[in-house]
GROMACS .gro file of C-alpha atoms in nm:
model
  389
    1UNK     CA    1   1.836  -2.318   0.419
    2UNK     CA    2   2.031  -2.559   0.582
    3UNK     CA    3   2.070  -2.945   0.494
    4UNK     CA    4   2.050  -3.044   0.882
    5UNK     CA    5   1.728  -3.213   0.930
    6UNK     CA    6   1.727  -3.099   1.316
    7UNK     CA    7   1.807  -2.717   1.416
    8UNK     CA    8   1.689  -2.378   1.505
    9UNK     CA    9   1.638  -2.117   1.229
   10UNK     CA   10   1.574  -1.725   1.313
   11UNK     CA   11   1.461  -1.449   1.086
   12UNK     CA   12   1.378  -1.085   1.174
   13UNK     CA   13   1.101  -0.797   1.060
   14UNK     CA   14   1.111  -0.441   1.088
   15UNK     CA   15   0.820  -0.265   1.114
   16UNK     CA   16   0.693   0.055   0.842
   17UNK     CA   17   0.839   0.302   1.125
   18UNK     CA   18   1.186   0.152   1.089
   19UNK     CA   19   1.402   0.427   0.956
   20UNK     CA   20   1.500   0.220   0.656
   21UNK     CA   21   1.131   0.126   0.544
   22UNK     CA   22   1.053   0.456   0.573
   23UNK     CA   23   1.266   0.564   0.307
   24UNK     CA   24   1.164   0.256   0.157
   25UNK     CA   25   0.827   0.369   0.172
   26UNK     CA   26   0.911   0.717   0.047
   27UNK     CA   27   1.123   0.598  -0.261
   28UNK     CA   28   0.813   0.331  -0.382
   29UNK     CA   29   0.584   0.634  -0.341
   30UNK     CA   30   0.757   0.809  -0.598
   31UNK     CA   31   0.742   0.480  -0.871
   32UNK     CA   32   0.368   0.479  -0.821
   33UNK     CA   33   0.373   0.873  -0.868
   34UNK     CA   34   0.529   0.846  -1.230
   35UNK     CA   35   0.375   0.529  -1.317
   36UNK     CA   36   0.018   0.645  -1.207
   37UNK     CA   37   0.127   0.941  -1.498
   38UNK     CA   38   0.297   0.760  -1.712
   39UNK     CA   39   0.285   0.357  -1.704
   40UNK     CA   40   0.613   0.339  -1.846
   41UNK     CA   41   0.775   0.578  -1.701
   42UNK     CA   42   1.142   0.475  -1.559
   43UNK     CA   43   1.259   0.516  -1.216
   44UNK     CA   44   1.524   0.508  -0.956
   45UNK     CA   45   1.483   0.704  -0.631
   46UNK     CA   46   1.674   0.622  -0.309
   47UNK     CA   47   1.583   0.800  -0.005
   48UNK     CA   48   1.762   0.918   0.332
   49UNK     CA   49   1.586   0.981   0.625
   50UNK     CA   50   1.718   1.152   0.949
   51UNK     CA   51   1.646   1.368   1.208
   52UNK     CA   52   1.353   1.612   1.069
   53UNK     CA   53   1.561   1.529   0.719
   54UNK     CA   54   1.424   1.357   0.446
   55UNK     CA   55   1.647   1.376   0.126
   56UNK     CA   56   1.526   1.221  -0.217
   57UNK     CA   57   1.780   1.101  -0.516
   58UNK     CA   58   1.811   0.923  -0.819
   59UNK     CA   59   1.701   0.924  -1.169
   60UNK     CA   60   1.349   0.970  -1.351
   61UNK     CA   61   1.245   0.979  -1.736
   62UNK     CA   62   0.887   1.004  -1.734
   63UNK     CA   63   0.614   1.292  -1.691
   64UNK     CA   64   0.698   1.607  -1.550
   65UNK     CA   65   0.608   1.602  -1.168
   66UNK     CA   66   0.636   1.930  -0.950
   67UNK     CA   67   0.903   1.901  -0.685
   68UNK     CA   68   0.625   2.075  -0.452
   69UNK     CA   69   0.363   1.779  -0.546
   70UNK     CA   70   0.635   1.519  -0.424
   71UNK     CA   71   0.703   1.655  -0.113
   72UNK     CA   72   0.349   1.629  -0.032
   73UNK     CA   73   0.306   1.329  -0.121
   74UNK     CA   74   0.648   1.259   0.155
   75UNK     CA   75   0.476   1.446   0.397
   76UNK     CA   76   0.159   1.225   0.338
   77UNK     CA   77   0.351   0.914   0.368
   78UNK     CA   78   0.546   1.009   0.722
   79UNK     CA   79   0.184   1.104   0.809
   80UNK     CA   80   0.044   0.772   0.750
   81UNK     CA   81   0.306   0.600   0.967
   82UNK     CA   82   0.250   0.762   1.232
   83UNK     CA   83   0.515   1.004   1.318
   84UNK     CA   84   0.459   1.359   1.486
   85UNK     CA   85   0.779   1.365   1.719
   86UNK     CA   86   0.995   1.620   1.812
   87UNK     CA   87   1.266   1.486   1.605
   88UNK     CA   88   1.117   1.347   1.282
   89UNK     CA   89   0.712   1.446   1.175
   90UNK     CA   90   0.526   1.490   0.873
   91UNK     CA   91   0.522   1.864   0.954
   92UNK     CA   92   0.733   2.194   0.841
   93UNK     CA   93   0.946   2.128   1.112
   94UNK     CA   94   1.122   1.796   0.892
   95UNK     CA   95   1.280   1.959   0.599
   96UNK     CA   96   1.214   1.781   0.217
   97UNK     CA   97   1.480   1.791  -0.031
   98UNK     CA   98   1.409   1.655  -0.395
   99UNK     CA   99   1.702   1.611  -0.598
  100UNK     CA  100   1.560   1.359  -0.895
  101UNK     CA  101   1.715   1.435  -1.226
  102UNK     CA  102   1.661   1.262  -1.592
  103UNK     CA  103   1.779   0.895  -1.651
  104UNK     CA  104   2.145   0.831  -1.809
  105UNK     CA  105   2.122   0.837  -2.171
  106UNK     CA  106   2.379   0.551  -2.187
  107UNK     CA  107   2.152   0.314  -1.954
  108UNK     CA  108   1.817   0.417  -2.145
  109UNK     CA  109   2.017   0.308  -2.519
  110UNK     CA  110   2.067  -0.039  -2.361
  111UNK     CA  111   1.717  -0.109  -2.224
  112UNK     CA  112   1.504   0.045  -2.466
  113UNK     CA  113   1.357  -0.185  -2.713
  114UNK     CA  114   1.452  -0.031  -3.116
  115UNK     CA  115   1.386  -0.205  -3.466
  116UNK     CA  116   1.468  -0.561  -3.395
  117UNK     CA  117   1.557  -0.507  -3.085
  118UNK     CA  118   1.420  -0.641  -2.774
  119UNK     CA  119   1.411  -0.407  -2.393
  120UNK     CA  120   1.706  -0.537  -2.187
  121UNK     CA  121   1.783  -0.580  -1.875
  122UNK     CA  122   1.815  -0.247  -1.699
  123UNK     CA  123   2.149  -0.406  -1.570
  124UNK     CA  124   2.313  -0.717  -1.493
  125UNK     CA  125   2.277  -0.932  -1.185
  126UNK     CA  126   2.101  -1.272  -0.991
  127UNK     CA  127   1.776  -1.268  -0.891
  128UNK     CA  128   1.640  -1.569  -0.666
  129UNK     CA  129   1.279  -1.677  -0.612
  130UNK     CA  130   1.221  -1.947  -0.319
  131UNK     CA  131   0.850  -2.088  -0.221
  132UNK     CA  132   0.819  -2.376   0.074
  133UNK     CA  133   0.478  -2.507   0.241
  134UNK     CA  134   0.590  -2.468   0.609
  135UNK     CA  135   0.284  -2.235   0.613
  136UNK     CA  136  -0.095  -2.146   0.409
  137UNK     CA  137   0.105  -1.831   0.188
  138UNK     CA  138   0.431  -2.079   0.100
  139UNK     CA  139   0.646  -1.848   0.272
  140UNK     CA  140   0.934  -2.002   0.539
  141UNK     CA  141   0.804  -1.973   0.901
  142UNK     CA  142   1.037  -1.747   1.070
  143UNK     CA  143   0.979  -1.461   0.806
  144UNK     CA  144   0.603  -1.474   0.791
  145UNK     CA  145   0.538  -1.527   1.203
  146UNK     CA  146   0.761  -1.175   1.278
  147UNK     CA  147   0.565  -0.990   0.987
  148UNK     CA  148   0.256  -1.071   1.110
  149UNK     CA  149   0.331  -0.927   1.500
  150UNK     CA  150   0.452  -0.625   1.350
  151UNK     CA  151   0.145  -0.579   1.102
  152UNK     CA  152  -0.110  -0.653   1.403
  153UNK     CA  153   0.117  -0.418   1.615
  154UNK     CA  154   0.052  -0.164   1.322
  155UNK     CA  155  -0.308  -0.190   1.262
  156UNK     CA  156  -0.374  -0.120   1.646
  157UNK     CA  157  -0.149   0.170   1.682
  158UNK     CA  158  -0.336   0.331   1.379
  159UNK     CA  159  -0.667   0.274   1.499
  160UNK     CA  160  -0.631   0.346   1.877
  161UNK     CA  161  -0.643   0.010   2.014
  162UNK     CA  162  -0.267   0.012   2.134
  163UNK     CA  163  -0.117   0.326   2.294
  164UNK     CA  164   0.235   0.401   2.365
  165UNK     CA  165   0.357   0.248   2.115
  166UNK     CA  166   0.545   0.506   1.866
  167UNK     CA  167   0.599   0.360   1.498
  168UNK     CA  168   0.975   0.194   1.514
  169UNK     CA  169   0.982  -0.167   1.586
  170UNK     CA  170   1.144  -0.477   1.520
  171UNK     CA  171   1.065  -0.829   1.520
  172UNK     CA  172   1.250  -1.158   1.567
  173UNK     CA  173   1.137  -1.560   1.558
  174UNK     CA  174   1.312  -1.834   1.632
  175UNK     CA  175   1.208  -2.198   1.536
  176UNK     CA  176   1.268  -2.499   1.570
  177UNK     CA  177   1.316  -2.783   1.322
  178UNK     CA  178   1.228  -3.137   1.330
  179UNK     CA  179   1.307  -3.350   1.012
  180UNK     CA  180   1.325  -3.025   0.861
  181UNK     CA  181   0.971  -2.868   0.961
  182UNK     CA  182   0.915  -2.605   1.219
  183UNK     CA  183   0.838  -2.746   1.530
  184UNK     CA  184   0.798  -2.464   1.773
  185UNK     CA  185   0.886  -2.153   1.872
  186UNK     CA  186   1.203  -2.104   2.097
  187UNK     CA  187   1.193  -1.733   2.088
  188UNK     CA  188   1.066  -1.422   1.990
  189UNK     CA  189   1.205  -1.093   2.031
  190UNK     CA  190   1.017  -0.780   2.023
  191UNK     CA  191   1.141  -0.417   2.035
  192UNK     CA  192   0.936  -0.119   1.993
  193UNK     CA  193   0.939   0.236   2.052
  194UNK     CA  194   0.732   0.387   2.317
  195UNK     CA  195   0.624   0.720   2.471
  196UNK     CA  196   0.805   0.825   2.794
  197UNK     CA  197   0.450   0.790   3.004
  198UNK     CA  198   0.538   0.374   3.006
  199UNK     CA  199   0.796   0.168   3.173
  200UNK     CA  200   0.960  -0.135   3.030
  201UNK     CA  201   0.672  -0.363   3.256
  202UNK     CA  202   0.416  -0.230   3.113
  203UNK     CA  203   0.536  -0.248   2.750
  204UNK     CA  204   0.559  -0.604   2.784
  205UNK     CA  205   0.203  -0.635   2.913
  206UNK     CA  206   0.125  -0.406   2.606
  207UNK     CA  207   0.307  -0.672   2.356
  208UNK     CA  208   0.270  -0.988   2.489
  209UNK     CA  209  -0.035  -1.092   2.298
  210UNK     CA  210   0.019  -0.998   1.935
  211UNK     CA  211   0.314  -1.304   2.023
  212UNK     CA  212  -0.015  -1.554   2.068
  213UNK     CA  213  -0.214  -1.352   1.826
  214UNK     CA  214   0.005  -1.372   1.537
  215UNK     CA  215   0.149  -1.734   1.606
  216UNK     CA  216  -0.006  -2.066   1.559
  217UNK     CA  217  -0.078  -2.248   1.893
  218UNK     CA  218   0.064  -2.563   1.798
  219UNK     CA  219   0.405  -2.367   1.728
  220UNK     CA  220   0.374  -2.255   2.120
  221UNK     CA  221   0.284  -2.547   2.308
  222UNK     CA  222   0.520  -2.551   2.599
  223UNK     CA  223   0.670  -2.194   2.499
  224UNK     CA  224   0.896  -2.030   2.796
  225UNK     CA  225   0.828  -1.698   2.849
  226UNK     CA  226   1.152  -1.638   3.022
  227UNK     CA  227   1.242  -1.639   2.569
  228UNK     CA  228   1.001  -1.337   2.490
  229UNK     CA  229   1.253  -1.043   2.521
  230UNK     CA  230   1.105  -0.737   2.491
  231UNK     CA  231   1.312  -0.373   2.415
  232UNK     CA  232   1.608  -0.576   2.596
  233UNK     CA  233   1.811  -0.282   2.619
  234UNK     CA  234   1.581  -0.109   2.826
  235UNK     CA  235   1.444   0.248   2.748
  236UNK     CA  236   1.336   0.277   2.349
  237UNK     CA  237   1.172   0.627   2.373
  238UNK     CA  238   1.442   0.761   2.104
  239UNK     CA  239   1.357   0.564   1.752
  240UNK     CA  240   1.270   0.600   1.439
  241UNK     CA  241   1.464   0.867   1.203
  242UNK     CA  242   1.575   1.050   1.497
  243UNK     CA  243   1.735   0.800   1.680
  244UNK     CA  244   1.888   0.619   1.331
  245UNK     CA  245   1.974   0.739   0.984
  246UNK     CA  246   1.740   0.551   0.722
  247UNK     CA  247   1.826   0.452   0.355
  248UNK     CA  248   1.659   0.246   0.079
  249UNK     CA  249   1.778  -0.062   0.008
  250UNK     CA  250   1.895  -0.184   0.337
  251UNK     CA  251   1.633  -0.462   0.489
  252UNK     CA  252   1.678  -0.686   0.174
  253UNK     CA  253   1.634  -1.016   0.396
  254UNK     CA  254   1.311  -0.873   0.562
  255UNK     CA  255   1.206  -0.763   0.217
  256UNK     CA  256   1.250  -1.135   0.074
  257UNK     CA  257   1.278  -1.472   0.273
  258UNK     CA  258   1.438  -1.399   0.604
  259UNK     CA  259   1.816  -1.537   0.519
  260UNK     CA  260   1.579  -1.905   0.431
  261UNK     CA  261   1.696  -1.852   0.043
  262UNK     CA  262   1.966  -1.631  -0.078
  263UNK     CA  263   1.941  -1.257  -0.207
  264UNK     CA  264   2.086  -1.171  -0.535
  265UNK     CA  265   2.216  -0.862  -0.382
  266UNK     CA  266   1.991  -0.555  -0.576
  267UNK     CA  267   1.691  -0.390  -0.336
  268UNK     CA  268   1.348  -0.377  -0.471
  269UNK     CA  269   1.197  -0.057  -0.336
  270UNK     CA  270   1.257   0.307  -0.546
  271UNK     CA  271   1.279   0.077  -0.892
  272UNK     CA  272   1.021   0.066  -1.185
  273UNK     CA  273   0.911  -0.288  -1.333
  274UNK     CA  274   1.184  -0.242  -1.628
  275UNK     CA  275   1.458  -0.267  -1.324
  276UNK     CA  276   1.545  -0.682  -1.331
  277UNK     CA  277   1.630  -0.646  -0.999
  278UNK     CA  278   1.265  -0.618  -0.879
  279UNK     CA  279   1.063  -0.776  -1.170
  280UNK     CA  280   1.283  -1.101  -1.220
  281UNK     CA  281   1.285  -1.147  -0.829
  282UNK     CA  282   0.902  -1.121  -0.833
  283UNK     CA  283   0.895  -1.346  -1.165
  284UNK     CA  284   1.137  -1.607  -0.982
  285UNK     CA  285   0.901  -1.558  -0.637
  286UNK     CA  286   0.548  -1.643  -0.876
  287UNK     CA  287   0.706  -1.986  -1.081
  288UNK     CA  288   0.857  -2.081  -0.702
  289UNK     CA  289   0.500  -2.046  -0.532
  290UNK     CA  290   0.335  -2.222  -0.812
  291UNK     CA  291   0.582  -2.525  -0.829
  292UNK     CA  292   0.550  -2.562  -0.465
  293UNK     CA  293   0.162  -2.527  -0.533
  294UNK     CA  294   0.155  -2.848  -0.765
  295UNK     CA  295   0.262  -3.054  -0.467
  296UNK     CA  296   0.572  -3.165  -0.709
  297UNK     CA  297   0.834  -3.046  -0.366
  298UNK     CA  298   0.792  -2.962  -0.097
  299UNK     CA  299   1.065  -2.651  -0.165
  300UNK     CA  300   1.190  -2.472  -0.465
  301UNK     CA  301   1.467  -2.242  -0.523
  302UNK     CA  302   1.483  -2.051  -0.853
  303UNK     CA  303   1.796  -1.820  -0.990
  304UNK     CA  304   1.774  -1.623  -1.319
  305UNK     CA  305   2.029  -1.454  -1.404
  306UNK     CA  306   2.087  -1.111  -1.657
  307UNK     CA  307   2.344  -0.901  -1.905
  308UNK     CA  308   2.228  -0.535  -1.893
  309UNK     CA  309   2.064  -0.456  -2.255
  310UNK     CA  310   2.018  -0.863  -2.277
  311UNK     CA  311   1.649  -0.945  -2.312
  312UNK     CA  312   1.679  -1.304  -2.181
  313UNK     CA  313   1.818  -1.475  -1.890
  314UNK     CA  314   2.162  -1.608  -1.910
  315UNK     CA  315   2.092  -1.872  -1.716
  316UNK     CA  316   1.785  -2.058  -1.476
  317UNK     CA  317   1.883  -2.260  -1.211
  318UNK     CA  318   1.622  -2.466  -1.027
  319UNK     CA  319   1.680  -2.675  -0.692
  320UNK     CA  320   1.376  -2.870  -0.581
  321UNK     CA  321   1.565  -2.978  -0.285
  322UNK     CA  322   1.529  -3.372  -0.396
  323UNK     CA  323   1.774  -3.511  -0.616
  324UNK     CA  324   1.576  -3.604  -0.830
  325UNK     CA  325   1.725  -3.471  -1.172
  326UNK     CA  326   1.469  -3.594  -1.382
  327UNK     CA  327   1.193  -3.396  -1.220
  328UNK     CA  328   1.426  -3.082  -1.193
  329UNK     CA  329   1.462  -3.080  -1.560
  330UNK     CA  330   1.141  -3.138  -1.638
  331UNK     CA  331   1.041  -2.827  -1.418
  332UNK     CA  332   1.350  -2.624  -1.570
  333UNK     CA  333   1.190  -2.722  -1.944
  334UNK     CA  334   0.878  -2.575  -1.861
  335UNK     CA  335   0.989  -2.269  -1.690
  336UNK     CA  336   1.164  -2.222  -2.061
  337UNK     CA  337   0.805  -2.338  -2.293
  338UNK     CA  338   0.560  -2.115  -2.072
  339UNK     CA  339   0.676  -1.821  -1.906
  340UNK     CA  340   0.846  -1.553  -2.055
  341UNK     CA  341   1.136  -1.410  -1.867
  342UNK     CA  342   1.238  -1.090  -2.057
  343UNK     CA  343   1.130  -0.749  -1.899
  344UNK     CA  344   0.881  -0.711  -2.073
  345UNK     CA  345   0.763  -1.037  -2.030
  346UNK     CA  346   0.777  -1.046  -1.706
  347UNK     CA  347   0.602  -0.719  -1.668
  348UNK     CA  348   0.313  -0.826  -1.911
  349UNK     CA  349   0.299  -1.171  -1.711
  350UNK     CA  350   0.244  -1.033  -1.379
  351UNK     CA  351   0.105  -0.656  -1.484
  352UNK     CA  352   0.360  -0.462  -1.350
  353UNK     CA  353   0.300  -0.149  -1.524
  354UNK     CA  354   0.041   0.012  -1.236
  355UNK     CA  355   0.105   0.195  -0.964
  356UNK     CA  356   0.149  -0.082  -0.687
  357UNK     CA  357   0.449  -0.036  -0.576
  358UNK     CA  358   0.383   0.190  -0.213
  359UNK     CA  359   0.235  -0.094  -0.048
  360UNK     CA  360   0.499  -0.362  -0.096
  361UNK     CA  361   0.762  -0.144   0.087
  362UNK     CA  362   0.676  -0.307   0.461
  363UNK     CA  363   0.596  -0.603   0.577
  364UNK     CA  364   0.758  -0.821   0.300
  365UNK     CA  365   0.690  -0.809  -0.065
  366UNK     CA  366   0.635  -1.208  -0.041
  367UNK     CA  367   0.383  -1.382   0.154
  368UNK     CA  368   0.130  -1.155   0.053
  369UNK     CA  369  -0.260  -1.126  -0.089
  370UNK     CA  370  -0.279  -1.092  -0.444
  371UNK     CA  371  -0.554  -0.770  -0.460
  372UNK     CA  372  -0.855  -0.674  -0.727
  373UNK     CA  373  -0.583  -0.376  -0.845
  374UNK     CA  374  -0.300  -0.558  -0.935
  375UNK     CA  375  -0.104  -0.555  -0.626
  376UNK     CA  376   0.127  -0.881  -0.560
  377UNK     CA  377   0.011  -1.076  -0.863
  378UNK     CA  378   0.322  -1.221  -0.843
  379UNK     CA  379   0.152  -1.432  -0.544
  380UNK     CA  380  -0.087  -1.607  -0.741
  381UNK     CA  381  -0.107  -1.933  -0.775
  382UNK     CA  382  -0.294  -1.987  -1.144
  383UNK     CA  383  -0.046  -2.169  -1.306
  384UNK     CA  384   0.041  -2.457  -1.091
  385UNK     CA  385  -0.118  -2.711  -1.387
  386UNK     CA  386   0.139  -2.612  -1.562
  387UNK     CA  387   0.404  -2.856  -1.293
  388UNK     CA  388   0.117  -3.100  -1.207
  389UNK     CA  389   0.060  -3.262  -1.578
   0.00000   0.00000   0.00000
């Protein structure tokens, strides 16, 4: 984030209708399928979604899973969204294609683990973890105010409560910083698709609170209204697959820390716990929180980088936004004597090998509640002794 002390900052959500978290959504459901088979089972699925289209990809070693049992499960997924439109629904009408084939030979000889050996890396690559306490979960504002509107918006649309509202939106806060805390809220933008029976008033009216529900009201003391923009563009009645092609991969930012910390580049959704680029990201995310936990700083940046077929990091990198080197390389020495940051470190550290995966694919895979099954452990905060001695 920047080094300014005074400015505005803006970071966006998309909601589990967007096209892109849909095949987000589809490609994790297919790592929990394997895994809840097989708990080391390897995967990489990507996903396209498009007008009554959904196409799957990629590469699987693992059980043996019916291509008839997986496009159920889609169908079950677009279900569960919410969508039963003309031009993308969990019915015949939206055609399924599976096209998953065995894993590369070549990629499994470098990760598996073999006499001496270690598991590697499933490839090479930077993975970032960042933590801050500008709010309760130690996630950056912006990012955690625009999930929450969409994941209210969400939970009324599913039960009833809000009508008219069709599964594709899209968030956007904008704060401001003092001394380098947000301050307030200077905008928010919300855009949503709706059913043809509403007019752009009356969307607004239908909107308009989850902006006070979801956000603070010391972050909206003196807000202007005339900086809520809702579906600015007018008529959103077109959206979700239909209206834009979706892919895996693409909301990286929304996935992560909403542009507050950089991206190493590799998407988490569609990849098993062996894949770096998820695991070491949600390693990187859990020694982050936990720093910022201690109350040593009041921010923490973590990179770890990897060789494909390399058990350990090539590097850790550590900015605690401070200057203070001693304290960074105290932090940086125990990162090194008490976590383990091979894959299969990682994935014994934080459990990774259970189907968990489905759930992580809207809303952010950061910010989260750790659960009873295993789901975000990478949130916890149970080692924060470890920066405090």
């Amino acid at each position: 984030m920047s080094n300014l002390k005074n400015y505005l900052f803006t970071s966006e959500s998309v909601s589990e209708g967007h096209p892109d978290k849909v095949s987000d959504r589809i490609s994790d459901m297919v790592v929990d399928s394997y895994i809840s088979k097989d708990l080391y089972s390897r995967v990489a699925c990507e996903t396209l979604t498009t007008t009554n289209k959904v196409v799957l990809a990629g590469e699987v070693r693992g059980p043996k899973i019916n291509k008839d049992e997986l496009i159920h499960k889609v169908r079950n997924c677009i279900k569960d969204i919410g969508y039963d439109q003309e031009g993308f629904t969990w019915k015949e009408a939206t055609k399924i294609e599976c096209h998953l084939h065995s894993q590369s030979q070549d990629i499994a000889i470098g990760v598996d683990s073999s006499g001496n050996k270690d598991e590697g890396a499933g490839d090479q690559g930077i993975m970032f973890g960042f933590a801050c306490n500008e709010t309760d979960v130690l996630m950056p504002a912006p990012i955690h105010y625009s999930h929450k509107i969409l994941r209210l918006m969400a939970q009324d649309r599913k039960s009833g409560k809000l009508k008219n509202i069709e599964p594709d939106s899209k968030s956007q806060v904008t704060f401001e910083y003092i001394d380098g805390k947000p301050s307030k809220v200077k905008s928010v933008v919300i855009s949503s698709q709706h059913t043809p029976e509403v007019n752009q008033g009356q969307v607004r009216d239908l909107l308009r609170h989850y902006l006070f529900d979801a956000i603070p009201n010391n972050f909206l003391e003196g807000f202007d209204e005339n900086e809520f923009y809702v579906n600015p563009t007018g008529n959103f009645v077109i959206g979700g697959p239909d209206g834009d092609c979706g892919l895996t991969g693409r909301k990286i930012i929304v996935d992560t820390y909403g542009g507050a910390a950089p991206h190493g580049g590799g998407a988490f959704s569609g990849k098993d716990p062996t894949k770096v680029d998820r695991s070491a990201a949600y390693a990187a995310r859990y020694i982050a929180k936990n720093i910022v936990g201690s109350k040593i700083a009041d921010r923490c940046l973590i990179q770890l980088a990897y060789a494909i077929g390399v058990s350990k990091p090539l590097s850790i990198y550590v900015d605690l936004f401070d200057n203070d080197k001693d304290k960074n390389e105290f932090v940086v020495n125990k990162i090194r004597e008490n976590f383990d940051l091979s894959p299969r470190g990682i994935r014994e550290m934080l459990n990774l090998n259970r189907p968990i995966y489905e759930k992580t694919s809207s809303y952010g895979h950061f910010g989260r509640t750790p659960e009873k099954n295993g789901s975000f452990s990478w949130e916890k905060t149970n080692k924060t002794d470890i920066f405090s001695k």
